[in-house]
Tab-separated table of C-alpha atoms in Angstrom:
chain	number	residue	atom	x	y	z
A	1239	MET	CA	255.872	92.086	-31.777
A	1240	SER	CA	253.450	94.480	-29.997
A	1241	LYS	CA	251.234	93.158	-27.226
A	1242	VAL	CA	247.519	93.941	-27.345
A	1243	ILE	CA	244.692	93.188	-24.910
A	1244	VAL	CA	241.412	92.561	-26.746
A	1245	GLY	CA	238.190	93.207	-24.871
A	1246	MET	CA	236.103	90.105	-25.595
A	1247	SER	CA	232.353	90.172	-24.966
A	1248	GLY	CA	231.616	86.687	-26.232
A	1249	GLY	CA	230.221	88.008	-29.507
A	1250	VAL	CA	231.394	87.760	-33.092
A	1251	ASP	CA	232.797	91.294	-33.390
A	1252	SER	CA	235.375	91.070	-30.615
A	1253	ALA	CA	236.231	87.505	-31.681
A	1254	VAL	CA	237.062	88.615	-35.216
A	1255	ALA	CA	238.967	91.646	-33.892
A	1256	ALA	CA	241.183	89.274	-31.891
A	1257	TYR	CA	241.689	87.007	-34.918
A	1258	LEU	CA	242.608	89.873	-37.249
A	1259	LEU	CA	245.151	91.241	-34.799
A	1260	LYS	CA	246.715	87.828	-34.305
A	1261	ILE	CA	247.215	87.223	-38.023
A	1262	ALA	CA	248.572	90.783	-38.318
A	1263	GLY	CA	251.415	89.767	-36.018
A	1264	TYR	CA	250.345	91.114	-32.643
A	1265	GLU	CA	250.809	89.160	-29.429
A	1266	VAL	CA	247.144	88.946	-28.482
A	1267	SER	CA	245.478	88.237	-25.139
A	1268	GLY	CA	241.731	88.195	-24.560
A	1269	LEU	CA	240.053	89.913	-21.632
A	1270	THR	CA	236.435	89.787	-20.522
A	1271	ILE	CA	235.349	92.384	-18.008
A	1272	ARG	CA	232.646	90.992	-15.773
A	1273	ILE	CA	230.446	94.023	-15.260
A	1274	TRP	CA	227.172	92.656	-14.031
A	1275	ILE	CA	225.610	89.522	-12.575
A	1276	SER	CA	221.859	88.973	-12.673
A	1277	SER	CA	219.825	87.759	-9.733
A	1278	ASP	CA	220.000	84.194	-11.119
A	1279	GLY	CA	223.800	84.380	-11.358
A	1280	LYS	CA	224.064	84.781	-15.124
A	1281	ASP	CA	226.365	87.282	-16.768
A	1282	SER	CA	225.033	90.077	-18.931
A	1283	ARG	CA	225.164	89.899	-22.704
A	1284	CYS	CA	228.206	92.180	-22.619
A	1285	CYS	CA	230.305	89.636	-20.762
A	1286	GLU	CA	229.323	86.135	-21.818
A	1287	ILE	CA	232.401	84.465	-20.460
A	1288	ASP	CA	231.902	80.918	-21.741
A	1289	ASP	CA	231.644	82.056	-25.372
A	1290	ALA	CA	234.626	84.381	-25.012
A	1291	ARG	CA	236.772	81.681	-23.391
A	1292	ARG	CA	235.862	79.181	-26.109
A	1293	THR	CA	236.802	81.712	-28.792
A	1294	ALA	CA	240.161	82.355	-27.102
A	1295	MET	CA	240.848	78.618	-27.047
A	1296	LEU	CA	240.030	78.306	-30.758
A	1297	LEU	CA	242.349	81.221	-31.533
A	1298	ASP	CA	245.015	79.824	-29.185
A	1299	ILE	CA	245.439	83.053	-27.247
A	1300	PRO	CA	245.678	83.628	-23.473
A	1301	TYR	CA	242.398	84.612	-21.857
A	1302	TYR	CA	241.599	86.451	-18.627
A	1303	VAL	CA	238.555	87.653	-16.708
A	1304	GLN	CA	238.471	90.803	-14.594
A	1305	ASN	CA	235.724	91.568	-12.078
A	1306	SER	CA	234.349	95.120	-12.340
A	1307	VAL	CA	230.864	94.540	-10.932
A	1308	ALA	CA	231.201	97.099	-8.134
A	1309	GLU	CA	232.695	99.726	-10.429
A	1310	PHE	CA	229.977	99.124	-13.032
A	1311	ASN	CA	227.303	99.594	-10.393
A	1312	GLU	CA	228.875	102.846	-9.212
A	1313	ARG	CA	229.540	104.321	-12.660
A	1314	VAL	CA	226.698	102.913	-14.748
A	1315	THR	CA	223.707	101.181	-13.172
A	1316	ARG	CA	223.213	103.485	-10.190
A	1317	PRO	CA	223.353	106.659	-12.330
A	1318	PHE	CA	221.057	104.952	-14.873
A	1319	VAL	CA	218.397	104.372	-12.225
A	1320	ASN	CA	218.774	107.825	-10.693
A	1321	ASP	CA	218.593	109.550	-14.079
A	1322	TYR	CA	215.273	107.916	-14.940
A	1323	ILE	CA	213.871	108.862	-11.544
A	1324	CYS	CA	214.916	112.449	-12.312
A	1325	GLY	CA	213.039	112.408	-15.631
A	1326	LEU	CA	216.074	111.883	-17.867
A	1327	THR	CA	216.733	109.264	-20.566
A	1328	PRO	CA	220.335	108.098	-20.091
A	1329	ASN	CA	222.642	106.191	-22.415
A	1330	PRO	CA	224.631	103.913	-20.082
A	1331	CYS	CA	226.991	102.499	-22.738
A	1332	ILE	CA	228.749	105.850	-23.179
A	1333	GLU	CA	229.767	106.115	-19.531
A	1334	CYS	CA	230.627	102.424	-19.350
A	1335	ASN	CA	233.045	102.712	-22.269
A	1336	ARG	CA	235.137	105.463	-20.738
A	1337	TYR	CA	235.077	104.646	-17.059
A	1338	VAL	CA	234.694	100.878	-16.893
A	1339	LYS	CA	235.701	99.075	-20.091
A	1340	TRP	CA	238.621	101.240	-21.185
A	1341	GLY	CA	239.678	101.939	-17.636
A	1342	ARG	CA	239.976	98.259	-16.820
A	1343	MET	CA	241.424	97.228	-20.207
A	1344	LEU	CA	244.235	99.757	-19.936
A	1345	GLU	CA	244.871	98.857	-16.322
A	1346	THR	CA	245.258	95.224	-17.362
A	1347	ALA	CA	247.418	96.223	-20.329
A	1348	ASP	CA	249.786	98.072	-18.003
A	1349	LEU	CA	250.036	95.071	-15.681
A	1350	MET	CA	250.833	92.818	-18.633
A	1351	HIS	CA	253.182	95.323	-20.307
A	1352	ALA	CA	250.959	95.559	-23.377
A	1353	GLU	CA	251.163	98.647	-25.550
A	1354	TYR	CA	247.587	98.537	-26.847
A	1355	VAL	CA	244.015	97.534	-26.158
A	1356	ALA	CA	241.514	96.651	-28.865
A	1357	THR	CA	237.762	96.229	-29.276
A	1358	GLY	CA	235.270	95.067	-31.882
A	1359	HIS	CA	233.658	98.479	-32.300
A	1360	TYR	CA	232.762	99.632	-35.812
A	1361	ALA	CA	234.797	102.843	-35.904
A	1362	ASN	CA	238.201	104.120	-37.004
A	1363	ILE	CA	240.796	105.797	-34.824
A	1364	ILE	CA	242.526	108.712	-36.514
A	1365	HIS	CA	245.767	110.436	-35.466
A	1366	LEU	CA	245.404	114.000	-36.725
A	1367	ASP	CA	248.071	116.400	-37.930
A	1368	ASN	CA	247.484	118.536	-34.820
A	1369	GLY	CA	248.673	115.601	-32.698
A	1370	ARG	CA	245.268	114.728	-31.319
A	1371	TYR	CA	243.320	111.496	-31.659
A	1372	THR	CA	239.693	111.094	-32.643
A	1373	VAL	CA	237.265	108.507	-33.974
A	1374	LYS	CA	235.946	108.514	-37.531
A	1375	THR	CA	232.741	106.867	-38.673
A	1376	ALA	CA	232.917	103.288	-39.915
A	1377	ILE	CA	232.958	102.650	-43.649
A	1378	HIS	CA	229.525	101.055	-43.375
A	1379	ALA	CA	227.441	103.734	-41.696
A	1380	GLU	CA	224.662	101.388	-40.614
A	1381	LYS	CA	226.995	99.838	-38.011
A	1382	ASP	CA	228.908	102.975	-37.016
A	1383	GLN	CA	229.463	103.231	-33.244
A	1384	THR	CA	231.343	106.514	-32.933
A	1385	TYR	CA	228.390	108.081	-31.070
A	1386	MET	CA	229.142	105.735	-28.162
A	1387	LEU	CA	232.847	106.587	-28.120
A	1388	TYR	CA	232.967	110.379	-27.888
A	1389	ARG	CA	233.712	110.324	-24.141
A	1390	LEU	CA	237.036	108.496	-24.558
A	1391	THR	CA	240.149	110.415	-23.563
A	1392	GLN	CA	243.183	111.182	-25.687
A	1393	GLU	CA	245.283	108.691	-23.737
A	1394	GLN	CA	242.658	105.987	-24.189
A	1395	LEU	CA	242.409	106.571	-27.936
A	1396	LYS	CA	246.183	106.737	-28.342
A	1397	ARG	CA	246.483	103.164	-27.081
A	1398	THR	CA	243.427	101.677	-28.803
A	1399	ILE	CA	243.078	99.646	-32.000
A	1400	MET	CA	239.724	99.049	-33.723
A	1401	PRO	CA	240.216	96.538	-36.559
A	1402	LEU	CA	236.595	96.456	-37.785
A	1403	GLY	CA	236.146	100.056	-38.938
A	1404	GLY	CA	236.492	99.139	-42.607
A	1405	LEU	CA	234.324	96.006	-42.543
A	1406	SER	CA	230.612	95.303	-42.839
A	1407	LYS	CA	228.821	93.054	-40.376
A	1408	GLU	CA	228.436	90.359	-43.025
A	1409	GLU	CA	232.153	90.512	-43.822
A	1410	VAL	CA	232.893	90.042	-40.128
A	1411	ARG	CA	230.563	87.048	-39.924
A	1412	ASN	CA	232.127	85.544	-43.044
A	1413	ILE	CA	235.592	85.815	-41.517
A	1414	ALA	CA	234.325	84.087	-38.372
A	1415	ARG	CA	232.739	81.291	-40.431
A	1416	LYS	CA	235.921	80.806	-42.448
A	1417	VAL	CA	237.998	80.521	-39.289
A	1418	GLY	CA	235.465	78.206	-37.668
A	1419	LEU	CA	234.448	80.402	-34.741
A	1420	ASP	CA	231.343	79.171	-32.904
A	1421	VAL	CA	230.013	82.721	-32.531
A	1422	ALA	CA	229.941	83.409	-36.293
A	1423	ASP	CA	226.145	83.519	-36.436
A	1424	LYS	CA	225.472	84.614	-32.883
A	1425	ALA	CA	222.751	87.271	-32.754
A	1426	ASP	CA	223.674	90.838	-31.861
A	1427	SER	CA	222.486	92.197	-28.549
A	1428	GLN	CA	219.823	94.856	-29.091
A	1429	GLU	CA	219.089	95.739	-25.487
A	1430	ILE	CA	220.746	97.263	-22.429
A	1431	CYS	CA	223.186	94.627	-21.218
A	1432	PHE	CA	222.078	94.634	-17.576
A	1433	VAL	CA	218.337	94.541	-18.344
A	1434	PRO	CA	217.835	90.881	-19.345
A	1435	GLU	CA	214.357	91.098	-20.841
A	1436	GLY	CA	214.537	94.703	-21.959
A	1437	LYS	CA	212.156	95.781	-19.154
A	1438	TYR	CA	214.161	98.695	-17.843
A	1439	THR	CA	211.274	99.930	-15.678
A	1440	ASP	CA	211.288	96.663	-13.725
A	1441	TYR	CA	215.024	97.016	-13.237
A	1442	ILE	CA	214.622	100.571	-11.931
A	1443	GLU	CA	211.883	99.602	-9.485
A	1444	GLU	CA	213.927	96.666	-8.188
A	1445	ASN	CA	217.194	98.591	-7.797
A	1446	ALA	CA	216.205	102.132	-6.853
A	1447	GLU	CA	217.718	103.426	-3.614
A	1448	VAL	CA	214.985	106.052	-3.247
A	1449	GLU	CA	211.239	105.952	-3.781
A	1450	VAL	CA	210.321	105.641	-7.460
A	1451	PRO	CA	207.768	108.303	-8.513
A	1452	GLY	CA	204.307	106.809	-8.901
A	1453	GLU	CA	201.202	107.992	-10.710
A	1454	GLY	CA	200.945	111.628	-11.718
A	1455	ASN	CA	199.223	113.870	-14.206
A	1456	PHE	CA	199.449	114.099	-17.944
A	1457	VAL	CA	199.186	117.822	-18.723
A	1458	ASP	CA	199.156	119.926	-21.871
A	1459	GLU	CA	201.582	122.748	-22.578
A	1460	ASP	CA	199.380	125.162	-20.592
A	1461	GLY	CA	199.280	122.877	-17.555
A	1462	LYS	CA	195.746	121.598	-18.075
A	1463	VAL	CA	195.306	118.098	-16.672
A	1464	LEU	CA	194.572	115.564	-19.417
A	1465	GLY	CA	194.658	112.328	-17.442
A	1466	LYS	CA	196.815	110.084	-15.251
A	1467	HIS	CA	200.183	108.545	-16.081
A	1468	LYS	CA	201.667	105.473	-14.397
A	1469	GLY	CA	205.008	107.005	-13.377
A	1470	ILE	CA	207.573	109.169	-15.161
A	1471	ILE	CA	210.089	106.325	-15.551
A	1472	HIS	CA	207.744	104.793	-18.162
A	1473	TYR	CA	208.091	107.691	-20.618
A	1474	THR	CA	210.628	109.445	-22.789
A	1475	ILE	CA	210.576	112.483	-25.067
A	1476	GLY	CA	208.872	111.861	-28.402
A	1477	GLN	CA	206.979	108.789	-27.211
A	1478	ARG	CA	203.552	108.184	-28.721
A	1479	LYS	CA	202.754	104.527	-28.129
A	1480	GLY	CA	201.859	103.131	-24.732
A	1481	LEU	CA	200.643	106.381	-23.216
A	1482	GLY	CA	197.302	104.896	-22.223
A	1483	ILE	CA	195.397	108.053	-23.035
A	1484	ALA	CA	193.097	108.852	-25.964
A	1485	LEU	CA	192.549	112.468	-27.010
A	1486	GLY	CA	191.168	111.874	-30.494
A	1487	ARG	CA	194.410	112.918	-32.196
A	1488	PRO	CA	198.072	111.825	-32.248
A	1489	ILE	CA	199.753	113.021	-29.069
A	1490	PHE	CA	203.379	112.806	-27.939
A	1491	VAL	CA	205.501	113.264	-24.823
A	1492	LYS	CA	207.101	116.679	-25.036
A	1493	LYS	CA	208.602	117.065	-21.579
A	1494	ILE	CA	208.989	115.234	-18.275
A	1495	ASN	CA	208.796	117.352	-15.106
A	1496	ALA	CA	210.235	115.266	-12.290
A	1497	SER	CA	209.743	118.052	-9.737
A	1498	THR	CA	205.957	118.049	-10.243
A	1499	ASN	CA	205.650	114.402	-11.376
A	1500	GLU	CA	204.000	115.584	-14.594
A	1501	VAL	CA	204.349	114.404	-18.187
A	1502	VAL	CA	203.658	117.143	-20.738
A	1503	LEU	CA	201.834	116.005	-23.885
A	1504	ALA	CA	201.669	117.955	-27.145
A	1505	ASP	CA	201.208	117.685	-30.888
A	1506	GLU	CA	204.203	116.470	-32.896
A	1507	THR	CA	205.062	119.985	-34.085
A	1508	ALA	CA	205.922	120.901	-30.485
A	1509	LEU	CA	208.691	118.286	-30.398
A	1510	TYR	CA	210.949	120.313	-32.700
A	1511	SER	CA	213.618	122.670	-31.375
A	1512	THR	CA	216.615	124.537	-32.713
A	1513	LYS	CA	218.743	124.973	-29.582
A	1514	ILE	CA	219.987	122.683	-26.848
A	1515	ILE	CA	222.369	123.143	-23.928
A	1516	CYS	CA	225.095	120.560	-23.252
A	1517	ARG	CA	227.388	119.851	-20.303
A	1518	LYS	CA	229.913	117.122	-19.428
A	1519	LEU	CA	231.737	118.128	-22.602
A	1520	ASN	CA	234.582	116.132	-24.086
A	1521	PHE	CA	236.547	117.198	-27.159
A	1522	LEU	CA	238.527	114.812	-29.337
A	1523	SER	CA	239.772	116.334	-32.594
A	1524	ILE	CA	240.323	119.794	-31.081
A	1525	GLU	CA	241.198	121.336	-27.753
A	1526	GLU	CA	238.185	122.586	-25.813
A	1527	PRO	CA	237.214	125.949	-27.380
A	1528	GLU	CA	237.487	129.192	-25.468
A	1529	ILE	CA	234.365	130.729	-23.932
A	1530	GLY	CA	232.480	132.564	-26.683
A	1531	GLU	CA	234.132	130.573	-29.469
A	1532	LYS	CA	231.881	128.972	-32.076
A	1533	VAL	CA	232.517	125.736	-33.982
A	1534	GLU	CA	230.605	124.630	-37.065
A	1535	ALA	CA	229.641	120.969	-36.915
A	1536	ARG	CA	227.155	118.290	-37.842
A	1537	VAL	CA	225.457	117.078	-34.696
A	1538	LYS	CA	223.737	113.818	-33.733
A	1539	ILE	CA	221.321	113.996	-30.790
A	1540	ARG	CA	220.808	110.226	-30.501
A	1541	TYR	CA	222.478	107.045	-31.681
A	1542	HIS	CA	220.311	106.529	-34.771
A	1543	HIS	CA	220.002	110.220	-35.665
A	1544	SER	CA	221.407	111.599	-38.923
A	1545	PRO	CA	223.864	114.436	-38.159
A	1546	GLN	CA	222.384	117.895	-38.702
A	1547	LYS	CA	224.230	121.132	-39.451
A	1548	ALA	CA	224.720	123.235	-36.345
A	1549	VAL	CA	226.949	125.724	-34.555
A	1550	VAL	CA	228.413	124.803	-31.171
A	1551	GLU	CA	229.069	127.856	-28.980
A	1552	MET	CA	230.944	127.709	-25.684
A	1553	LEU	CA	228.874	129.583	-23.101
A	1554	GLY	CA	231.103	128.948	-20.115
A	1555	GLU	CA	233.190	126.325	-18.423
A	1556	ASP	CA	231.756	122.938	-19.393
A	1557	ARG	CA	228.668	124.515	-20.951
A	1558	ALA	CA	227.850	124.832	-24.639
A	1559	MET	CA	224.836	125.756	-26.760
A	1560	VAL	CA	224.121	123.875	-29.980
A	1561	SER	CA	222.129	125.883	-32.527
A	1562	PHE	CA	220.755	123.824	-35.405
A	1563	GLU	CA	220.292	125.139	-38.925
A	1564	GLU	CA	217.000	123.236	-39.130
A	1565	PRO	CA	214.800	122.154	-36.198
A	1566	VAL	CA	215.511	118.678	-34.791
A	1567	ARG	CA	212.880	116.332	-33.407
A	1568	ALA	CA	212.667	115.148	-29.803
A	1569	ALA	CA	215.984	116.303	-28.378
A	1570	THR	CA	216.085	114.504	-25.040
A	1571	PRO	CA	217.790	115.484	-21.767
A	1572	GLY	CA	220.059	112.656	-20.649
A	1573	GLN	CA	221.033	111.680	-24.186
A	1574	SER	CA	224.244	112.918	-25.812
A	1575	ALA	CA	224.868	115.381	-28.623
A	1576	VAL	CA	227.925	114.342	-30.623
A	1577	PHE	CA	229.676	116.821	-32.937
A	1578	TYR	CA	231.178	115.712	-36.267
A	1579	ASP	CA	233.246	117.571	-38.851
A	1580	ASP	CA	232.837	117.341	-42.625
A	1581	GLU	CA	235.295	114.434	-42.732
A	1582	ASP	CA	233.076	112.322	-40.430
A	1583	CYS	CA	235.494	112.663	-37.533
A	1584	VAL	CA	234.202	113.341	-34.039
A	1585	ILE	CA	234.976	116.850	-32.845
A	1586	GLY	CA	233.527	116.133	-29.409
A	1587	GLY	CA	230.230	115.986	-27.642
A	1588	GLY	CA	228.297	116.524	-24.476
A	1589	LEU	CA	225.277	115.550	-22.412
A	1590	ILE	CA	221.994	117.253	-23.302
A	1591	VAL	CA	220.776	119.018	-20.159
A	1592	GLU	CA	218.237	121.461	-21.567
A	1593	VAL	CA	216.091	121.807	-24.669
A	1594	MET	CA	215.250	125.434	-25.361
A	1595	GLU	CA	211.695	126.315	-26.375
């Protein structure tokens, strides 16, 4: 009987993952990683300990809690705040998965002599003929979470099980109802786990270690001043609503210049680009290509983006250019570009650092 540590968030997905592994014959233990505590002492939605503990009791499995608040602050929340101050739009879940959640789950697994860790992510882990591991999109694309997993290492994937890759959300809820789990109809979290009311700007202002940029100028693509903005942390590329400026036509955020505290506005046509530059690369299904090598792929530039045909070219060490067959809308520095093959497996991905005109 193989031992497995299941990361339990207190939600229905991780609860059903633990149940499915138990009935499959694994020796299952539940683990909640405490990653954040709000000012009123409550846990984030990613680590609702009471619900997770109650689920473990119903499933009759051992349950543990590990404190990773300091590590989460260092790896996730502090970079999140700093990125926004620098005019970027980060995706904190991607870094959290690799450096906090999987790091701590595997550390606990080693202490408990468990071979595997498991999560309730909607994705499939594939062991390829070339010996490498990757993630493949879930059967039900609307819940696919592979975009959030491209930063995982080969060792992390090798020891991970994801039981929900072939199930729909409703199938998962039905299993939970059948088993009698209290979290069967618990709502999914739709927001950043450490921002309780979804007001990320308030969080940034309360937790910044440097001065948060204040009012500045809205400018057009030629630098002409169009009006005043309330601070660059309030905007992201492609935004139209909430600008607080009327020009008599639809206008969008094209670029954020942290160095000049300016937000560039333009017509929607200016949001489209065909080339982006990526760094912080991580490759799953293949070894990192040689400099100058090109890889054909389908590329997502945000979580809810449909993959678009592109060519990924290695420009140097940890630097790649993605050239799209058709222009993509609102590529955003700070977000990730994730590369897929024709079999819906993740080739790799990287952080968008530049959008070429």
